[in-house]
Every structure is written in structure tokens, then in C-alpha cells.
PDB file of C-alpha atoms in Angstrom:
ATOM      1  CA  ASP A 977     -28.722 -11.913  11.793  1.00  0.00           C
ATOM      2  CA  SER A 978     -25.922 -10.919   9.420  1.00  0.00           C
ATOM      3  CA  GLY A 979     -27.849 -11.835   6.276  1.00  0.00           C
ATOM      4  CA  VAL A 980     -25.272 -14.467   5.310  1.00  0.00           C
ATOM      5  CA  THR A 981     -26.643 -18.000   5.300  1.00  0.00           C
ATOM      6  CA  GLN A 982     -24.745 -21.258   5.493  1.00  0.00           C
ATOM      7  CA  THR A 983     -25.906 -24.838   5.135  1.00  0.00           C
ATOM      8  CA  PRO A 984     -25.748 -27.307   6.683  1.00  0.00           C
ATOM      9  CA  LYS A 985     -25.279 -26.162  10.286  1.00  0.00           C
ATOM     10  CA  HIS A 986     -23.749 -29.449  11.319  1.00  0.00           C
ATOM     11  CA  LEU A 987     -22.080 -32.196   9.345  1.00  0.00           C
ATOM     12  CA  ILE A 988     -20.755 -35.515  10.610  1.00  0.00           C
ATOM     13  CA  THR A 989     -18.852 -37.718   8.214  1.00  0.00           C
ATOM     14  CA  ALA A 990     -16.080 -40.284   8.039  1.00  0.00           C
ATOM     15  CA  THR A 991     -12.465 -40.043   7.023  1.00  0.00           C
ATOM     16  CA  GLY A 992     -11.904 -40.255   3.298  1.00  0.00           C
ATOM     17  CA  GLN A 993     -15.299 -38.806   2.453  1.00  0.00           C
ATOM     18  CA  ARG A 994     -16.176 -35.652   0.520  1.00  0.00           C
ATOM     19  CA  VAL A 995     -18.542 -32.913   1.650  1.00  0.00           C
ATOM     20  CA  THR A 996     -19.878 -29.661   0.230  1.00  0.00           C
ATOM     21  CA  LEU A 997     -20.583 -26.588   2.325  1.00  0.00           C
ATOM     22  CA  ARG A 998     -22.849 -23.915   0.925  1.00  0.00           C
ATOM     23  CA  CYS A 999     -22.962 -20.176   1.496  1.00  0.00           C
ATOM     24  CA  SER A1000     -25.343 -17.460   0.333  1.00  0.00           C
ATOM     25  CA  PRO A1001     -23.974 -13.937   0.751  1.00  0.00           C
ATOM     26  CA  ARG A1002     -25.903 -10.870   1.835  1.00  0.00           C
ATOM     27  CA  SER A1003     -27.989  -9.298  -0.866  1.00  0.00           C
ATOM     28  CA  GLY A1004     -25.758  -7.098  -3.009  1.00  0.00           C
ATOM     29  CA  ASP A1005     -22.453  -8.490  -1.755  1.00  0.00           C
ATOM     30  CA  LEU A1006     -20.170  -9.675  -4.539  1.00  0.00           C
ATOM     31  CA  SER A1007     -17.291 -10.965  -2.416  1.00  0.00           C
ATOM     32  CA  VAL A1008     -17.377 -14.235  -0.524  1.00  0.00           C
ATOM     33  CA  TYR A1009     -14.679 -15.400   1.882  1.00  0.00           C
ATOM     34  CA  TRP A1010     -14.172 -18.790   3.513  1.00  0.00           C
ATOM     35  CA  TYR A1011     -12.491 -19.181   6.910  1.00  0.00           C
ATOM     36  CA  GLN A1012     -11.668 -22.214   9.018  1.00  0.00           C
ATOM     37  CA  GLN A1013     -11.743 -22.113  12.806  1.00  0.00           C
ATOM     38  CA  SER A1014     -10.029 -24.997  14.537  1.00  0.00           C
ATOM     39  CA  LEU A1015      -8.705 -25.438  18.055  1.00  0.00           C
ATOM     40  CA  ASP A1016      -5.067 -25.665  17.047  1.00  0.00           C
ATOM     41  CA  GLN A1017      -4.975 -23.241  14.091  1.00  0.00           C
ATOM     42  CA  GLY A1018      -7.392 -20.559  15.238  1.00  0.00           C
ATOM     43  CA  LEU A1019      -9.267 -18.568  12.605  1.00  0.00           C
ATOM     44  CA  GLN A1020      -7.624 -18.862   9.218  1.00  0.00           C
ATOM     45  CA  PHE A1021      -8.513 -17.447   5.833  1.00  0.00           C
ATOM     46  CA  LEU A1022      -8.974 -20.080   3.144  1.00  0.00           C
ATOM     47  CA  ILE A1023     -10.101 -18.427  -0.075  1.00  0.00           C
ATOM     48  CA  GLN A1024     -11.965 -15.466  -1.521  1.00  0.00           C
ATOM     49  CA  TYR A1025     -14.197 -15.136  -4.560  1.00  0.00           C
ATOM     50  CA  TYR A1026     -15.381 -11.960  -6.168  1.00  0.00           C
ATOM     51  CA  ASN A1027     -18.250 -12.045  -8.642  1.00  0.00           C
ATOM     52  CA  GLY A1028     -17.475 -15.592  -9.674  1.00  0.00           C
ATOM     53  CA  GLU A1029     -13.714 -15.270  -9.910  1.00  0.00           C
ATOM     54  CA  GLU A1030     -11.110 -16.427  -7.422  1.00  0.00           C
ATOM     55  CA  ARG A1031      -9.524 -13.334  -5.884  1.00  0.00           C
ATOM     56  CA  ALA A1032      -7.190 -14.584  -3.164  1.00  0.00           C
ATOM     57  CA  LYS A1033      -5.981 -17.825  -1.642  1.00  0.00           C
ATOM     58  CA  GLY A1034      -4.849 -18.431   1.886  1.00  0.00           C
ATOM     59  CA  ASN A1035      -3.972 -21.588   3.778  1.00  0.00           C
ATOM     60  CA  ILE A1036      -6.234 -23.810   1.743  1.00  0.00           C
ATOM     61  CA  LEU A1037      -5.275 -27.427   1.274  1.00  0.00           C
ATOM     62  CA  GLU A1038      -5.163 -28.957  -2.202  1.00  0.00           C
ATOM     63  CA  ARG A1039      -7.927 -31.333  -1.075  1.00  0.00           C
ATOM     64  CA  PHE A1040     -10.184 -28.311  -0.664  1.00  0.00           C
ATOM     65  CA  SER A1041     -11.712 -26.306  -3.473  1.00  0.00           C
ATOM     66  CA  ALA A1042     -14.342 -23.647  -3.838  1.00  0.00           C
ATOM     67  CA  GLN A1043     -16.397 -21.860  -6.435  1.00  0.00           C
ATOM     68  CA  GLN A1044     -18.845 -19.005  -6.714  1.00  0.00           C
ATOM     69  CA  PHE A1045     -21.833 -19.375  -8.971  1.00  0.00           C
ATOM     70  CA  PRO A1046     -23.594 -16.767 -11.175  1.00  0.00           C
ATOM     71  CA  ASP A1047     -26.218 -16.222  -8.466  1.00  0.00           C
ATOM     72  CA  LEU A1048     -23.249 -15.392  -6.158  1.00  0.00           C
ATOM     73  CA  HIS A1049     -23.703 -18.286  -3.768  1.00  0.00           C
ATOM     74  CA  SER A1050     -20.522 -20.182  -3.024  1.00  0.00           C
ATOM     75  CA  GLU A1051     -19.630 -23.757  -2.238  1.00  0.00           C
ATOM     76  CA  LEU A1052     -16.599 -25.106  -0.419  1.00  0.00           C
ATOM     77  CA  ASN A1053     -15.739 -28.676  -1.311  1.00  0.00           C
ATOM     78  CA  LEU A1054     -13.673 -30.734   1.099  1.00  0.00           C
ATOM     79  CA  SER A1055     -12.422 -34.117  -0.101  1.00  0.00           C
ATOM     80  CA  SER A1056     -10.398 -37.027   1.262  1.00  0.00           C
ATOM     81  CA  LEU A1057     -11.354 -35.808   4.697  1.00  0.00           C
ATOM     82  CA  GLU A1058      -9.033 -36.342   7.630  1.00  0.00           C
ATOM     83  CA  LEU A1059      -9.662 -36.124  11.359  1.00  0.00           C
ATOM     84  CA  GLY A1060      -7.793 -32.823  11.420  1.00  0.00           C
ATOM     85  CA  ASP A1061     -10.303 -31.251   9.069  1.00  0.00           C
ATOM     86  CA  SER A1062     -12.846 -31.179  11.878  1.00  0.00           C
ATOM     87  CA  ALA A1063     -13.520 -27.493  12.418  1.00  0.00           C
ATOM     88  CA  LEU A1064     -16.019 -24.691  12.158  1.00  0.00           C
ATOM     89  CA  TYR A1065     -16.125 -23.314   8.620  1.00  0.00           C
ATOM     90  CA  PHE A1066     -17.317 -19.754   8.183  1.00  0.00           C
ATOM     91  CA  CYS A1067     -18.406 -17.917   5.122  1.00  0.00           C
ATOM     92  CA  ALA A1068     -18.310 -14.127   5.096  1.00  0.00           C
ATOM     93  CA  SER A1069     -19.423 -11.626   2.500  1.00  0.00           C
ATOM     94  CA  SER A1070     -18.782  -7.985   1.767  1.00  0.00           C
ATOM     95  CA  VAL A1071     -19.532  -5.291  -0.753  1.00  0.00           C
ATOM     96  CA  VAL A1072     -16.718  -4.037  -2.926  1.00  0.00           C
ATOM     97  CA  GLY A1073     -14.867  -1.014  -1.702  1.00  0.00           C
ATOM     98  CA  LEU A1074     -11.930  -0.033   0.442  1.00  0.00           C
ATOM     99  CA  THR A1075     -14.084   0.445   3.520  1.00  0.00           C
ATOM    100  CA  GLU A1076     -15.776  -2.902   3.127  1.00  0.00           C
ATOM    101  CA  THR A1077     -16.575  -4.882   6.225  1.00  0.00           C
ATOM    102  CA  GLN A1078     -16.975  -8.637   6.217  1.00  0.00           C
ATOM    103  CA  TYR A1079     -20.146 -10.069   7.714  1.00  0.00           C
ATOM    104  CA  PHE A1080     -20.077 -13.673   8.804  1.00  0.00           C
ATOM    105  CA  GLY A1081     -22.564 -16.466   8.441  1.00  0.00           C
ATOM    106  CA  PRO A1082     -23.417 -18.786  11.346  1.00  0.00           C
ATOM    107  CA  GLY A1083     -20.852 -21.366  10.244  1.00  0.00           C
ATOM    108  CA  THR A1084     -20.929 -25.074   9.443  1.00  0.00           C
ATOM    109  CA  ARG A1085     -19.603 -27.356  12.146  1.00  0.00           C
ATOM    110  CA  LEU A1086     -17.811 -30.297  10.535  1.00  0.00           C
ATOM    111  CA  LEU A1087     -16.909 -33.391  12.505  1.00  0.00           C
ATOM    112  CA  VAL A1088     -14.829 -36.045  10.802  1.00  0.00           C
ATOM    113  CA  LEU A1089     -14.877 -39.425  12.574  1.00  0.00           C
TER     114      LEU A1089
ATOM    115  CA  ALA B 848       2.958 -10.742   6.438  1.00  0.00           C
ATOM    116  CA  GLN B 849       0.788  -9.079   8.981  1.00  0.00           C
ATOM    117  CA  THR B 850       0.355 -10.586  12.412  1.00  0.00           C
ATOM    118  CA  VAL B 851      -2.141  -9.877  15.168  1.00  0.00           C
ATOM    119  CA  THR B 852      -1.466 -10.679  18.812  1.00  0.00           C
ATOM    120  CA  GLN B 853      -3.891 -10.813  21.708  1.00  0.00           C
ATOM    121  CA  SER B 854      -1.838 -11.368  24.825  1.00  0.00           C
ATOM    122  CA  GLN B 855      -4.745 -12.003  27.190  1.00  0.00           C
ATOM    123  CA  PRO B 856      -6.234 -15.470  26.637  1.00  0.00           C
ATOM    124  CA  GLU B 857      -8.816 -14.820  29.372  1.00  0.00           C
ATOM    125  CA  MET B 858     -10.274 -11.794  31.097  1.00  0.00           C
ATOM    126  CA  SER B 859     -13.051 -11.334  33.603  1.00  0.00           C
ATOM    127  CA  VAL B 860     -15.112  -8.342  34.681  1.00  0.00           C
ATOM    128  CA  GLN B 861     -17.898  -7.636  37.128  1.00  0.00           C
ATOM    129  CA  GLU B 862     -21.246  -6.708  35.694  1.00  0.00           C
ATOM    130  CA  ALA B 863     -21.542  -2.922  35.195  1.00  0.00           C
ATOM    131  CA  GLU B 864     -17.775  -2.467  35.372  1.00  0.00           C
ATOM    132  CA  THR B 865     -15.352  -1.550  32.592  1.00  0.00           C
ATOM    133  CA  VAL B 866     -12.861  -3.879  30.952  1.00  0.00           C
ATOM    134  CA  THR B 867     -10.177  -3.362  28.319  1.00  0.00           C
ATOM    135  CA  LEU B 868      -9.011  -6.054  25.928  1.00  0.00           C
ATOM    136  CA  SER B 869      -5.597  -5.656  24.328  1.00  0.00           C
ATOM    137  CA  CYS B 870      -4.479  -6.201  20.759  1.00  0.00           C
ATOM    138  CA  THR B 871      -1.236  -5.447  18.990  1.00  0.00           C
ATOM    139  CA  TYR B 872      -0.409  -5.933  15.349  1.00  0.00           C
ATOM    140  CA  ASP B 873       2.566  -5.867  13.084  1.00  0.00           C
ATOM    141  CA  THR B 874       2.466  -4.390   9.607  1.00  0.00           C
ATOM    142  CA  SER B 875       4.557  -2.350   7.240  1.00  0.00           C
ATOM    143  CA  GLU B 876       1.492  -0.870   5.574  1.00  0.00           C
ATOM    144  CA  SER B 877       0.203   2.607   6.264  1.00  0.00           C
ATOM    145  CA  ASP B 878      -3.350   2.015   5.105  1.00  0.00           C
ATOM    146  CA  TYR B 879      -5.363  -0.686   6.836  1.00  0.00           C
ATOM    147  CA  TYR B 880      -8.456  -1.439   8.868  1.00  0.00           C
ATOM    148  CA  LEU B 881      -8.840  -2.980  12.290  1.00  0.00           C
ATOM    149  CA  PHE B 882     -11.840  -4.795  13.678  1.00  0.00           C
ATOM    150  CA  TRP B 883     -13.118  -6.385  16.837  1.00  0.00           C
ATOM    151  CA  TYR B 884     -15.418  -9.360  16.406  1.00  0.00           C
ATOM    152  CA  LYS B 885     -17.353 -11.070  19.178  1.00  0.00           C
ATOM    153  CA  GLN B 886     -18.032 -14.810  19.216  1.00  0.00           C
ATOM    154  CA  PRO B 887     -20.619 -15.821  21.846  1.00  0.00           C
ATOM    155  CA  PRO B 888     -21.317 -19.451  22.760  1.00  0.00           C
ATOM    156  CA  SER B 889     -23.490 -19.733  19.642  1.00  0.00           C
ATOM    157  CA  ARG B 890     -20.173 -19.429  17.701  1.00  0.00           C
ATOM    158  CA  GLN B 891     -21.602 -16.706  15.462  1.00  0.00           C
ATOM    159  CA  MET B 892     -18.998 -14.066  14.524  1.00  0.00           C
ATOM    160  CA  ILE B 893     -20.466 -10.644  15.237  1.00  0.00           C
ATOM    161  CA  LEU B 894     -18.833  -7.376  14.253  1.00  0.00           C
ATOM    162  CA  VAL B 895     -18.368  -5.126  17.277  1.00  0.00           C
ATOM    163  CA  ILE B 896     -16.439  -2.153  15.960  1.00  0.00           C
ATOM    164  CA  ARG B 897     -14.241  -1.005  13.088  1.00  0.00           C
ATOM    165  CA  GLN B 898     -11.373   1.477  12.907  1.00  0.00           C
ATOM    166  CA  GLU B 899      -9.811   2.967   9.781  1.00  0.00           C
ATOM    167  CA  ALA B 900      -6.076   3.562  10.208  1.00  0.00           C
ATOM    168  CA  TYR B 901      -6.241   6.951   8.491  1.00  0.00           C
ATOM    169  CA  LYS B 902      -8.681   8.249  11.083  1.00  0.00           C
ATOM    170  CA  GLN B 903      -7.158   9.735  14.211  1.00  0.00           C
ATOM    171  CA  GLN B 904     -10.440   9.672  16.090  1.00  0.00           C
ATOM    172  CA  ASN B 905     -11.108   6.508  18.022  1.00  0.00           C
ATOM    173  CA  ALA B 906     -14.204   4.587  16.951  1.00  0.00           C
ATOM    174  CA  THR B 907     -17.134   4.261  19.347  1.00  0.00           C
ATOM    175  CA  GLU B 908     -20.246   2.094  19.206  1.00  0.00           C
ATOM    176  CA  ASN B 909     -22.491   2.577  22.226  1.00  0.00           C
ATOM    177  CA  ARG B 910     -20.711   0.910  25.184  1.00  0.00           C
ATOM    178  CA  PHE B 911     -17.796  -0.210  23.010  1.00  0.00           C
ATOM    179  CA  SER B 912     -14.868   2.032  22.181  1.00  0.00           C
ATOM    180  CA  VAL B 913     -11.324   1.552  20.987  1.00  0.00           C
ATOM    181  CA  ASN B 914      -7.984   3.077  21.844  1.00  0.00           C
ATOM    182  CA  PHE B 915      -6.099   3.138  18.557  1.00  0.00           C
ATOM    183  CA  GLN B 916      -2.413   3.956  18.864  1.00  0.00           C
ATOM    184  CA  LYS B 917      -1.033   3.782  15.327  1.00  0.00           C
ATOM    185  CA  ALA B 918       2.602   4.430  16.184  1.00  0.00           C
ATOM    186  CA  ALA B 919       2.553   1.751  18.855  1.00  0.00           C
ATOM    187  CA  LYS B 920       0.495  -0.576  16.619  1.00  0.00           C
ATOM    188  CA  SER B 921      -1.977  -1.080  19.414  1.00  0.00           C
ATOM    189  CA  PHE B 922      -5.749  -1.448  19.171  1.00  0.00           C
ATOM    190  CA  SER B 923      -7.508  -2.090  22.463  1.00  0.00           C
ATOM    191  CA  LEU B 924     -11.233  -2.530  23.035  1.00  0.00           C
ATOM    192  CA  LYS B 925     -12.949  -0.954  26.017  1.00  0.00           C
ATOM    193  CA  ILE B 926     -16.305  -2.277  27.127  1.00  0.00           C
ATOM    194  CA  SER B 927     -18.137   0.015  29.528  1.00  0.00           C
ATOM    195  CA  ASP B 928     -21.022  -0.948  31.808  1.00  0.00           C
ATOM    196  CA  SER B 929     -20.388  -4.624  31.087  1.00  0.00           C
ATOM    197  CA  GLN B 930     -23.443  -6.806  30.701  1.00  0.00           C
ATOM    198  CA  LEU B 931     -23.885 -10.557  31.043  1.00  0.00           C
ATOM    199  CA  GLY B 932     -24.516 -10.713  27.300  1.00  0.00           C
ATOM    200  CA  ASP B 933     -21.020  -9.387  26.654  1.00  0.00           C
ATOM    201  CA  ALA B 934     -19.552 -12.707  27.750  1.00  0.00           C
ATOM    202  CA  ALA B 935     -17.891 -14.137  24.648  1.00  0.00           C
ATOM    203  CA  MET B 936     -14.630 -14.724  22.843  1.00  0.00           C
ATOM    204  CA  TYR B 937     -13.363 -11.487  21.330  1.00  0.00           C
ATOM    205  CA  PHE B 938     -11.159 -11.464  18.256  1.00  0.00           C
ATOM    206  CA  CYS B 939      -9.063  -8.608  16.970  1.00  0.00           C
ATOM    207  CA  ALA B 940      -8.632  -8.611  13.180  1.00  0.00           C
ATOM    208  CA  TYR B 941      -6.558  -6.758  10.597  1.00  0.00           C
ATOM    209  CA  ARG B 942      -7.361  -6.052   6.976  1.00  0.00           C
ATOM    210  CA  SER B 943      -5.023  -4.463   4.473  1.00  0.00           C
ATOM    211  CA  GLY B 944      -6.247  -1.276   2.874  1.00  0.00           C
ATOM    212  CA  GLU B 945      -3.978  -1.564  -0.132  1.00  0.00           C
ATOM    213  CA  THR B 946      -6.299  -3.733  -2.164  1.00  0.00           C
ATOM    214  CA  SER B 947     -10.000  -4.171  -2.155  1.00  0.00           C
ATOM    215  CA  GLY B 948     -11.323  -7.446  -0.865  1.00  0.00           C
ATOM    216  CA  SER B 949      -8.452  -8.321   1.407  1.00  0.00           C
ATOM    217  CA  ARG B 950      -8.580 -11.185   3.861  1.00  0.00           C
ATOM    218  CA  LEU B 951      -8.908 -10.758   7.604  1.00  0.00           C
ATOM    219  CA  THR B 952      -6.005 -11.804   9.807  1.00  0.00           C
ATOM    220  CA  PHE B 953      -7.178 -12.686  13.289  1.00  0.00           C
ATOM    221  CA  GLY B 954      -5.576 -12.742  16.696  1.00  0.00           C
ATOM    222  CA  GLU B 955      -5.834 -15.738  18.995  1.00  0.00           C
ATOM    223  CA  GLY B 956      -8.825 -14.356  20.855  1.00  0.00           C
ATOM    224  CA  THR B 957      -9.615 -13.286  24.417  1.00  0.00           C
ATOM    225  CA  GLN B 958     -12.284 -15.135  26.370  1.00  0.00           C
ATOM    226  CA  LEU B 959     -14.276 -12.613  28.394  1.00  0.00           C
ATOM    227  CA  THR B 960     -16.263 -13.712  31.440  1.00  0.00           C
ATOM    228  CA  VAL B 961     -18.793 -11.344  32.988  1.00  0.00           C
ATOM    229  CA  ASN B 962     -19.533 -12.046  36.645  1.00  0.00           C
ATOM    230  CA  PRO B 963     -22.916 -11.063  38.108  1.00  0.00           C
TER     231      PRO B 963
END
């Protein structure tokens, strides 16, 4: 158990819908990262938050957005869902520092029908 | 941009034997970190081992060790005394050391099968 929690574990929805994925980092970790794992794109970095502020953006679509709250949990919002958004979405967290290591949550499996 | 390449989509090993998974990367940075993550059928991403580029000594964690060749930009993972529980997808990952909080860039993964 990495200490990072993600809810829900599974999500099935329809095209055009909006969903919210939630992540709670390990105790003491200020940084939260979101990654998408799909069959055709592999594991890709989406976005990073540090202590409530956006720190870095990767290959995140405009239909996707995220935020980190004062209690450090983070939410990834996916809207206008398409079939191609079906993937495993991981949250990872780390402490601040140059030797930081990212620890991953169990992921949320999203299926868009 | 940094890239990570795992040229072996699949590997297999007999239980109790040794196997080496390959990883190469491309970067112009001198300070960075390399990781191996394991993803078993549960799909959980589990950290296996970490290597700091400034360290010449190869990292070791129990049965797992790396062969880090900085000049060749190579970072292979050796699994000794393979166990059935080692069967998983293994991902090599790169993180820049130039700024704190950098993203991970992953390779395509190597699916490891352990035969009894």
C-alpha cells in the first residue's frame, strides 16, 4: 500500500458526460501528479499540483482540468467524454525535494461507452 | 524532450533464474533520476528501484539491481532468483533533476513472464 488513495476504483459512463476522479496523497506529500495510461498512448503525464498551485502541465486536453484543495487532496475533472478517454488514471504524490520519488495510487479505471 | 525506450516488449524467465530488462534514454541533462516501476495484474504501479545519475554506484534492492551506464544512457534492471510474483509489466522512467517536482517520462514497458 503506497498510502495514496484514489476513488472511485471503476467508473463507467457515456460519451458526452462529465466525471470527477479524486486523489488523496500520502500524509505529508505536497505534490500531486496525474497520469493517464491507455493502450495506444502508454503512460502519460497530465498535470502536477504543488500545495494548491499548478506546477506543470503535460499532455492534458482542454476538456480536462484539475485542482488541489487546501487539505491537499486533488480532483481531476474530465468533461465531454469521448470513447478515447477510456483509460486508467493514476494519481501519484511526492514530498518536495530533488530526491523525491513519486508513489502511485491504485488508479481509477474509466470506461466510456 | 527526454525519451525513454524499452526495446523488449516481452521477456520470459524460469523461476529461480536471472533476467535482465533493458532501458535506454535520451537526454541532454546531466542531473536526473531513473526509476523502475512494476505493474502486476492488479495494475498498481509499484516502485522497484531508483538511481540518481550523480551516483556511480549501481542501486540494489534485495534481488533487484541496476546496471547504470551514464555515458551510454543505459539503465537495465536485473532480477535475480526470479519468483512467480515477479511476473508483471515493468516500466523504466526518467525524471529531470533540474527542477523539483518534475514529471516522470515512461518507456513503453516490458511484460515479464515467470515460468515455474
